[in-house]
PDB file of C-alpha atoms in Angstrom:
ATOM      1  CA  MET A   9      20.001  -4.438  17.105  1.00 85.00           C
ATOM      2  CA  ARG A  10      21.777  -4.046  13.869  1.00 94.00           C
ATOM      3  CA  GLN A  11      20.653  -6.119  11.316  1.00 97.00           C
ATOM      4  CA  MET A  12      23.128  -8.192   9.288  1.00 98.00           C
ATOM      5  CA  ILE A  13      22.964  -8.890   5.953  1.00 98.00           C
ATOM      6  CA  ILE A  14      25.007 -11.988   4.704  1.00 98.00           C
ATOM      7  CA  GLY A  15      25.428 -13.096   0.958  1.00 98.00           C
ATOM      8  CA  ASN A  16      25.999 -16.584   0.417  1.00 98.00           C
ATOM      9  CA  TRP A  17      27.711 -17.182  -2.926  1.00 98.00           C
ATOM     10  CA  LYS A  18      27.312 -20.821  -2.814  1.00 97.00           C
ATOM     11  CA  MET A  19      29.763 -22.499  -5.545  1.00 98.00           C
ATOM     12  CA  HIS A  20      29.817 -19.815  -7.727  1.00 98.00           C
ATOM     13  CA  GLY A  21      32.761 -17.039  -8.431  1.00 97.00           C
ATOM     14  CA  LEU A  22      36.224 -17.650 -10.041  1.00 98.00           C
ATOM     15  CA  ARG A  23      38.922 -15.156  -9.133  1.00 98.00           C
ATOM     16  CA  LYS A  24      37.657 -12.414 -11.867  1.00 98.00           C
ATOM     17  CA  ALA A  25      33.885 -12.733 -11.401  1.00 98.00           C
ATOM     18  CA  GLY A  26      34.604 -12.583  -7.738  1.00 98.00           C
ATOM     19  CA  THR A  27      36.780  -9.685  -7.488  1.00 98.00           C
ATOM     20  CA  ASP A  28      34.422  -7.766  -9.954  1.00 98.00           C
ATOM     21  CA  LEU A  29      31.507  -8.971  -7.298  1.00 98.00           C
ATOM     22  CA  ALA A  30      33.079  -7.661  -4.691  1.00 98.00           C
ATOM     23  CA  SER A  31      33.887  -4.141  -6.029  1.00 98.00           C
ATOM     24  CA  ALA A  32      30.716  -3.731  -7.436  1.00 98.00           C
ATOM     25  CA  ILE A  33      29.604  -4.204  -3.808  1.00 98.00           C
ATOM     26  CA  THR A  34      31.941  -2.732  -2.178  1.00 98.00           C
ATOM     27  CA  THR A  35      31.696   0.486  -3.979  1.00 97.00           C
ATOM     28  CA  GLU A  36      28.118   1.140  -3.209  1.00 96.00           C
ATOM     29  CA  ILE A  37      28.259  -0.149   0.799  1.00 96.00           C
ATOM     30  CA  GLY A  38      29.414   2.819   2.547  1.00 94.00           C
ATOM     31  CA  THR A  39      26.167   4.439   3.259  1.00 95.00           C
ATOM     32  CA  ILE A  40      24.326   0.731   4.125  1.00 97.00           C
ATOM     33  CA  LEU A  41      27.082  -0.020   6.759  1.00 97.00           C
ATOM     34  CA  LYS A  42      25.958   3.038   8.811  1.00 96.00           C
ATOM     35  CA  GLU A  43      23.016   1.029   9.662  1.00 97.00           C
ATOM     36  CA  ARG A  44      23.587  -2.323   8.591  1.00 98.00           C
ATOM     37  CA  ASP A  45      26.329  -4.718   9.362  1.00 98.00           C
ATOM     38  CA  VAL A  46      27.338  -6.973   5.858  1.00 98.00           C
ATOM     39  CA  VAL A  47      29.053  -9.868   5.073  1.00 98.00           C
ATOM     40  CA  LEU A  48      30.176 -11.548   2.029  1.00 98.00           C
ATOM     41  CA  ALA A  49      30.835 -15.426   1.988  1.00 98.00           C
ATOM     42  CA  PRO A  50      32.613 -16.750  -1.272  1.00 98.00           C
ATOM     43  CA  PRO A  51      33.687 -19.668  -2.193  1.00 98.00           C
ATOM     44  CA  PHE A  52      36.987 -20.733   0.160  1.00 98.00           C
ATOM     45  CA  THR A  53      39.387 -20.339  -3.071  1.00 98.00           C
ATOM     46  CA  LEU A  54      38.174 -16.584  -2.820  1.00 98.00           C
ATOM     47  CA  LEU A  55      38.555 -16.220   0.867  1.00 98.00           C
ATOM     48  CA  HIS A  56      42.342 -14.762   1.012  1.00 97.00           C
ATOM     49  CA  HIS A  57      41.870 -13.103  -1.944  1.00 98.00           C
ATOM     50  CA  LEU A  58      39.311 -11.202  -1.143  1.00 98.00           C
ATOM     51  CA  PHE A  59      39.583 -10.290   2.380  1.00 98.00           C
ATOM     52  CA  PRO A  60      41.985  -6.980   1.998  1.00 98.00           C
ATOM     53  CA  LEU A  61      39.226  -5.481   0.001  1.00 98.00           C
ATOM     54  CA  LEU A  62      36.243  -6.238   2.106  1.00 98.00           C
ATOM     55  CA  SER A  63      38.138  -5.440   5.382  1.00 98.00           C
ATOM     56  CA  GLU A  64      38.803  -2.194   3.334  1.00 98.00           C
ATOM     57  CA  HIS A  65      35.430  -1.279   3.040  1.00 98.00           C
ATOM     58  CA  GLY A  66      34.326  -2.734   6.383  1.00 98.00           C
ATOM     59  CA  VAL A  67      32.961  -5.486   4.978  1.00 98.00           C
ATOM     60  CA  GLY A  68      32.698  -8.921   7.075  1.00 98.00           C
ATOM     61  CA  LEU A  69      34.063 -12.058   5.294  1.00 98.00           C
ATOM     62  CA  GLY A  70      32.460 -15.424   5.468  1.00 98.00           C
ATOM     63  CA  ALA A  71      33.428 -18.603   5.106  1.00 98.00           C
ATOM     64  CA  GLN A  72      30.242 -21.144   3.787  1.00 98.00           C
ATOM     65  CA  ASP A  73      31.770 -24.372   6.511  1.00 98.00           C
ATOM     66  CA  CYS A  74      34.533 -25.559   8.490  1.00 98.00           C
ATOM     67  CA  HIS A  75      35.659 -28.969   9.942  1.00 98.00           C
ATOM     68  CA  ALA A  76      35.284 -29.945  13.105  1.00 98.00           C
ATOM     69  CA  GLU A  77      38.625 -31.172  14.343  1.00 98.00           C
ATOM     70  CA  ILE A  78      41.499 -28.762  14.167  1.00 98.00           C
ATOM     71  CA  GLU A  79      43.609 -30.443  11.792  1.00 98.00           C
ATOM     72  CA  GLY A  80      44.068 -33.878  10.596  1.00 98.00           C
ATOM     73  CA  ALA A  81      43.853 -36.319   7.644  1.00 98.00           C
ATOM     74  CA  TYR A  82      40.499 -34.786   6.211  1.00 98.00           C
ATOM     75  CA  THR A  83      41.327 -34.687   2.558  1.00 98.00           C
ATOM     76  CA  GLY A  84      39.277 -31.936   1.022  1.00 96.00           C
ATOM     77  CA  ASP A  85      38.316 -29.837   4.307  1.00 98.00           C
ATOM     78  CA  ILE A  86      38.979 -26.553   5.642  1.00 98.00           C
ATOM     79  CA  SER A  87      39.736 -26.019   9.655  1.00 98.00           C
ATOM     80  CA  ALA A  88      38.447 -23.484  11.439  1.00 98.00           C
ATOM     81  CA  GLY A  89      41.708 -22.400  12.018  1.00 98.00           C
ATOM     82  CA  MET A  90      42.650 -21.566   8.338  1.00 98.00           C
ATOM     83  CA  LEU A  91      39.698 -19.716   8.178  1.00 98.00           C
ATOM     84  CA  ALA A  92      40.708 -17.384  10.607  1.00 98.00           C
ATOM     85  CA  ASP A  93      44.035 -17.308   9.107  1.00 98.00           C
ATOM     86  CA  SER A  94      42.531 -16.050   6.029  1.00 98.00           C
ATOM     87  CA  GLY A  95      41.122 -13.413   7.575  1.00 98.00           C
ATOM     88  CA  VAL A  96      37.505 -14.648   7.988  1.00 98.00           C
ATOM     89  CA  SER A  97      35.111 -13.442  11.011  1.00 98.00           C
ATOM     90  CA  HIS A  98      31.472 -15.710  10.200  1.00 98.00           C
ATOM     91  CA  VAL A  99      31.336 -19.120   9.002  1.00 98.00           C
ATOM     92  CA  ILE A 100      27.982 -20.441   7.818  1.00 98.00           C
ATOM     93  CA  LEU A 101      27.423 -24.035   9.575  1.00 98.00           C
ATOM     94  CA  GLY A 102      24.552 -26.446   8.815  1.00 97.00           C
ATOM     95  CA  HIS A 103      22.930 -24.753   5.827  1.00 97.00           C
ATOM     96  CA  SER A 104      20.356 -27.243   4.552  1.00 94.00           C
ATOM     97  CA  GLU A 105      22.104 -28.000   1.604  1.00 94.00           C
ATOM     98  CA  ARG A 106      24.941 -29.504   3.629  1.00 96.00           C
ATOM     99  CA  ARG A 107      22.377 -31.439   5.603  1.00 95.00           C
ATOM    100  CA  GLU A 108      21.265 -32.610   3.016  1.00 93.00           C
ATOM    101  CA  HIS A 109      23.918 -33.334  -0.024  1.00 95.00           C
ATOM    102  CA  HIS A 110      26.705 -33.950   2.953  1.00 96.00           C
ATOM    103  CA  HIS A 111      24.542 -35.612   5.269  1.00 97.00           C
ATOM    104  CA  GLU A 112      25.410 -33.476   8.307  1.00 98.00           C
ATOM    105  CA  TYR A 113      23.740 -34.012  11.278  1.00 98.00           C
ATOM    106  CA  ASN A 114      22.866 -32.152  14.491  1.00 98.00           C
ATOM    107  CA  ALA A 115      25.641 -33.213  16.992  1.00 98.00           C
ATOM    108  CA  LEU A 116      28.069 -32.562  14.013  1.00 98.00           C
ATOM    109  CA  ILE A 117      27.255 -29.011  13.750  1.00 98.00           C
ATOM    110  CA  LYS A 118      27.410 -28.568  17.466  1.00 98.00           C
ATOM    111  CA  ARG A 119      31.124 -29.738  17.232  1.00 98.00           C
ATOM    112  CA  LYS A 120      31.422 -27.292  14.459  1.00 98.00           C
ATOM    113  CA  VAL A 121      30.054 -24.184  16.424  1.00 98.00           C
ATOM    114  CA  MET A 122      32.458 -24.962  19.033  1.00 98.00           C
ATOM    115  CA  ARG A 123      35.468 -25.070  16.827  1.00 98.00           C
ATOM    116  CA  ALA A 124      34.899 -22.310  15.279  1.00 98.00           C
ATOM    117  CA  ARG A 125      34.005 -20.048  18.464  1.00 98.00           C
ATOM    118  CA  GLU A 126      37.590 -21.546  19.641  1.00 98.00           C
ATOM    119  CA  PHE A 127      39.035 -19.687  16.860  1.00 98.00           C
ATOM    120  CA  GLY A 128      37.805 -16.450  17.018  1.00 98.00           C
ATOM    121  CA  LEU A 129      35.099 -17.160  14.362  1.00 98.00           C
ATOM    122  CA  CYS A 130      31.070 -16.098  14.442  1.00 98.00           C
ATOM    123  CA  PRO A 131      29.281 -19.292  13.909  1.00 98.00           C
ATOM    124  CA  VAL A 132      26.116 -18.605  11.504  1.00 98.00           C
ATOM    125  CA  VAL A 133      23.778 -21.948  12.354  1.00 98.00           C
ATOM    126  CA  CYS A 134      21.204 -22.523   9.966  1.00 98.00           C
ATOM    127  CA  VAL A 135      17.761 -24.141  10.760  1.00 97.00           C
ATOM    128  CA  GLY A 136      14.652 -24.703   8.956  1.00 94.00           C
ATOM    129  CA  GLU A 137      12.091 -27.219   8.397  1.00 93.00           C
ATOM    130  CA  SER A 138      11.161 -29.456   5.525  1.00 88.00           C
ATOM    131  CA  GLY A 139       8.102 -28.786   3.233  1.00 85.00           C
ATOM    132  CA  ARG A 140       6.745 -31.817   4.674  1.00 88.00           C
ATOM    133  CA  GLN A 141       7.531 -30.874   8.240  1.00 91.00           C
ATOM    134  CA  LYS A 142       5.633 -28.042   7.929  1.00 87.00           C
ATOM    135  CA  GLU A 143       2.219 -29.152   6.202  1.00 88.00           C
ATOM    136  CA  GLU A 144       2.484 -32.131   9.057  1.00 91.00           C
ATOM    137  CA  ASN A 145       2.411 -28.846  11.897  1.00 89.00           C
ATOM    138  CA  LEU A 146       6.243 -30.850  12.813  1.00 92.00           C
ATOM    139  CA  ALA A 147       7.944 -27.146  12.191  1.00 91.00           C
ATOM    140  CA  GLU A 148       8.025 -25.831  15.277  1.00 94.00           C
ATOM    141  CA  GLU A 149       9.215 -29.369  17.258  1.00 96.00           C
ATOM    142  CA  TRP A 150      11.867 -29.790  14.109  1.00 96.00           C
ATOM    143  CA  LEU A 151      12.856 -26.406  14.820  1.00 97.00           C
ATOM    144  CA  GLY A 152      13.410 -26.976  18.279  1.00 97.00           C
ATOM    145  CA  LYS A 153      15.270 -29.684  18.375  1.00 97.00           C
ATOM    146  CA  GLN A 154      17.849 -28.113  15.899  1.00 98.00           C
ATOM    147  CA  ILE A 155      18.253 -25.453  18.494  1.00 98.00           C
ATOM    148  CA  THR A 156      18.773 -27.693  21.232  1.00 98.00           C
ATOM    149  CA  GLU A 157      21.336 -30.222  19.496  1.00 98.00           C
ATOM    150  CA  CYS A 158      23.247 -27.778  17.217  1.00 98.00           C
ATOM    151  CA  LEU A 159      23.821 -24.949  19.820  1.00 98.00           C
ATOM    152  CA  PRO A 160      26.038 -25.184  22.948  1.00 97.00           C
ATOM    153  CA  PRO A 161      24.372 -23.831  26.173  1.00 94.00           C
ATOM    154  CA  ASP A 162      26.848 -20.904  26.272  1.00 95.00           C
ATOM    155  CA  PHE A 163      26.144 -19.994  22.530  1.00 97.00           C
ATOM    156  CA  ASP A 164      26.496 -16.603  21.546  1.00 95.00           C
ATOM    157  CA  GLY A 165      26.781 -16.351  17.789  1.00 97.00           C
ATOM    158  CA  ILE A 166      23.938 -16.119  15.161  1.00 98.00           C
ATOM    159  CA  VAL A 167      21.201 -18.547  13.634  1.00 98.00           C
ATOM    160  CA  ALA A 168      19.383 -18.323  10.661  1.00 98.00           C
ATOM    161  CA  TYR A 169      15.752 -19.802  10.038  1.00 96.00           C
ATOM    162  CA  GLU A 170      15.976 -21.124   6.244  1.00 93.00           C
ATOM    163  CA  PRO A 171      12.511 -22.698   5.755  1.00 92.00           C
ATOM    164  CA  ILE A 172      13.925 -25.695   3.214  1.00 89.00           C
ATOM    165  CA  TRP A 173      11.120 -25.422   1.069  1.00 84.00           C
ATOM    166  CA  ALA A 174      11.248 -21.677  -0.145  1.00 80.00           C
ATOM    167  CA  ILE A 175      15.073 -22.182  -0.766  1.00 76.00           C
ATOM    168  CA  GLY A 176      15.847 -21.996  -4.302  1.00 66.00           C
ATOM    169  CA  THR A 177      12.098 -21.615  -5.191  1.00 66.00           C
ATOM    170  CA  GLY A 178      11.653 -18.248  -5.727  1.00 63.00           C
ATOM    171  CA  LYS A 179       8.848 -18.333  -2.830  1.00 66.00           C
ATOM    172  CA  ALA A 180       9.513 -16.805   0.210  1.00 64.00           C
ATOM    173  CA  ALA A 181       7.534 -17.412   3.704  1.00 81.00           C
ATOM    174  CA  THR A 182       5.053 -14.519   4.056  1.00 88.00           C
ATOM    175  CA  GLN A 183       5.459 -12.289   7.138  1.00 91.00           C
ATOM    176  CA  GLN A 184       3.097 -14.528   9.115  1.00 91.00           C
ATOM    177  CA  ASP A 185       5.054 -17.483   8.843  1.00 89.00           C
ATOM    178  CA  ILE A 186       8.144 -15.868   9.410  1.00 93.00           C
ATOM    179  CA  GLU A 187       7.093 -13.984  12.423  1.00 95.00           C
ATOM    180  CA  SER A 188       5.457 -16.932  13.597  1.00 93.00           C
ATOM    181  CA  ARG A 189       8.033 -18.842  13.523  1.00 94.00           C
ATOM    182  CA  LEU A 190      11.224 -16.334  14.888  1.00 95.00           C
ATOM    183  CA  THR A 191       8.850 -15.357  18.182  1.00 95.00           C
ATOM    184  CA  PHE A 192       8.947 -19.368  18.491  1.00 95.00           C
ATOM    185  CA  MET A 193      12.748 -19.612  17.999  1.00 96.00           C
ATOM    186  CA  HIS A 194      13.442 -16.388  20.125  1.00 96.00           C
ATOM    187  CA  ASP A 195      11.754 -18.305  22.733  1.00 95.00           C
ATOM    188  CA  ALA A 196      12.925 -21.443  22.152  1.00 96.00           C
ATOM    189  CA  LEU A 197      16.551 -19.728  22.214  1.00 96.00           C
ATOM    190  CA  ALA A 198      16.024 -17.854  25.663  1.00 95.00           C
ATOM    191  CA  ARG A 199      14.996 -21.276  27.161  1.00 95.00           C
ATOM    192  CA  HIS A 200      18.225 -23.448  25.643  1.00 96.00           C
ATOM    193  CA  LEU A 201      20.490 -20.556  27.071  1.00 95.00           C
ATOM    194  CA  GLU A 202      18.869 -20.152  30.089  1.00 93.00           C
ATOM    195  CA  THR A 203      18.674 -16.319  29.681  1.00 90.00           C
ATOM    196  CA  ASP A 204      15.828 -13.851  29.428  1.00 84.00           C
ATOM    197  CA  ASP A 205      17.765 -11.808  26.782  1.00 80.00           C
ATOM    198  CA  LYS A 206      16.044 -12.667  23.296  1.00 79.00           C
ATOM    199  CA  SER A 207      17.886 -10.211  21.591  1.00 81.00           C
ATOM    200  CA  MET A 208      19.908 -12.686  19.725  1.00 91.00           C
ATOM    201  CA  ARG A 209      20.510 -11.931  15.731  1.00 95.00           C
ATOM    202  CA  VAL A 210      18.200 -14.376  14.062  1.00 97.00           C
ATOM    203  CA  LEU A 211      18.086 -13.984  10.164  1.00 98.00           C
ATOM    204  CA  TYR A 212      15.755 -14.983   7.764  1.00 96.00           C
ATOM    205  CA  GLY A 213      17.030 -16.878   4.837  1.00 93.00           C
ATOM    206  CA  GLY A 214      14.816 -18.081   1.917  1.00 85.00           C
ATOM    207  CA  SER A 215      14.432 -17.329  -1.468  1.00 85.00           C
ATOM    208  CA  VAL A 216      15.109 -13.612  -0.191  1.00 93.00           C
ATOM    209  CA  LYS A 217      14.855 -10.972  -3.404  1.00 94.00           C
ATOM    210  CA  PRO A 218      14.893  -7.144  -3.420  1.00 96.00           C
ATOM    211  CA  GLU A 219      11.247  -6.629  -3.666  1.00 95.00           C
ATOM    212  CA  ASP A 220      10.263  -8.676  -0.859  1.00 93.00           C
ATOM    213  CA  ALA A 221      13.245  -7.620   1.821  1.00 96.00           C
ATOM    214  CA  ALA A 222      12.042  -4.468   3.305  1.00 96.00           C
ATOM    215  CA  SER A 223       8.596  -6.532   4.248  1.00 95.00           C
ATOM    216  CA  ILE A 224      10.923  -9.076   5.285  1.00 95.00           C
ATOM    217  CA  LEU A 225      13.424  -6.812   7.497  1.00 96.00           C
ATOM    218  CA  ALA A 226      10.185  -4.948   9.193  1.00 96.00           C
ATOM    219  CA  VAL A 227       9.192  -8.416  10.558  1.00 95.00           C
ATOM    220  CA  PRO A 228       9.360  -8.247  14.384  1.00 93.00           C
ATOM    221  CA  GLY A 229      12.297 -10.313  15.648  1.00 93.00           C
ATOM    222  CA  VAL A 230      14.105 -10.665  12.369  1.00 96.00           C
ATOM    223  CA  GLY A 231      18.010  -9.682  12.944  1.00 97.00           C
ATOM    224  CA  GLY A 232      19.137  -9.545   9.160  1.00 98.00           C
ATOM    225  CA  VAL A 233      18.856 -11.740   5.939  1.00 98.00           C
ATOM    226  CA  LEU A 234      20.886 -14.805   4.858  1.00 97.00           C
ATOM    227  CA  VAL A 235      20.580 -13.952   0.724  1.00 97.00           C
ATOM    228  CA  GLY A 236      21.553 -17.004  -1.740  1.00 94.00           C
ATOM    229  CA  GLY A 237      21.196 -16.432  -5.599  1.00 94.00           C
ATOM    230  CA  ALA A 238      20.322 -12.889  -5.399  1.00 96.00           C
ATOM    231  CA  SER A 239      23.916 -11.897  -3.581  1.00 98.00           C
ATOM    232  CA  LEU A 240      25.354 -13.105  -7.035  1.00 98.00           C
ATOM    233  CA  SER A 241      24.387  -9.664  -8.605  1.00 98.00           C
ATOM    234  CA  ALA A 242      25.433  -6.881  -7.099  1.00 98.00           C
ATOM    235  CA  ARG A 243      22.474  -4.746  -8.028  1.00 98.00           C
ATOM    236  CA  SER A 244      20.058  -7.362  -6.214  1.00 98.00           C
ATOM    237  CA  PHE A 245      22.311  -7.804  -3.000  1.00 98.00           C
ATOM    238  CA  LEU A 246      22.454  -3.889  -2.623  1.00 98.00           C
ATOM    239  CA  GLY A 247      18.999  -3.415  -3.115  1.00 98.00           C
ATOM    240  CA  ILE A 248      18.268  -6.197  -0.448  1.00 98.00           C
ATOM    241  CA  ALA A 249      21.060  -4.676   1.713  1.00 98.00           C
ATOM    242  CA  ARG A 250      19.424  -1.062   1.714  1.00 97.00           C
ATOM    243  CA  ALA A 251      16.094  -2.340   1.736  1.00 97.00           C
ATOM    244  CA  GLY A 252      13.767   0.056   3.916  1.00 94.00           C
ATOM    245  CA  LEU A 253      16.604   2.201   4.865  1.00 95.00           C
ATOM    246  CA  PRO A 254      15.838   5.990   4.352  1.00 86.00           C
ATOM    247  CA  LEU A 255      16.774   6.903   0.814  1.00 71.00           C
ATOM    248  CA  ALA A 256      20.079   8.794   1.341  1.00 49.00           C
ATOM    249  CA  SER A 257      21.254   5.215   2.394  1.00 47.00           C
TER     250      SER A 257
END
């Protein structure tokens, strides 16, 4: 399985800064793309502007959310059709920050997943446990619930495991934590999707840094990483994207 590296810029980047960052990344991305897929998810305001540059270099364009409806009186929202029209190929859904700050719930995320697929977008669905759930040994129960309630039975997108207790804290989960969680998730996905194939991409996201990226990407079952803060630096993001690859890459 080709691993995927996604950079989630969150609410960062005006046009010049975003262009400079994307240019710095694409300038050196060529050899990495021989081994891995790369997607950048800038703010909505930069999607249409960055699409020509990213597509020219073989980098996918991602969005950070979409609405569950096709169109309508939803002030401030953006539809899956609008994203597709801007050149977007992937859309992040159910990120922990949207669950927390926008009160998004599993059934709504499932509707967004189905709408994204309707317009040819690949949904990247985020799931993860809180620190309290981890301490109370409820992580697997919670992850299983998110998988079954967020993903339609014919889901063919990407899942991102993001331990909420690691996001923005500077501490990533241990390799043992990640392997254990992803083993459970691959089994849960196989059961929910009623397939024996456990090759679906499951990314890891949670304070990924260049210095620990190689060890994370080497964990069995890891299909890539979802990078937050470190994707705002070309040097850091490229370091993560090429982590563990032959020196020539």
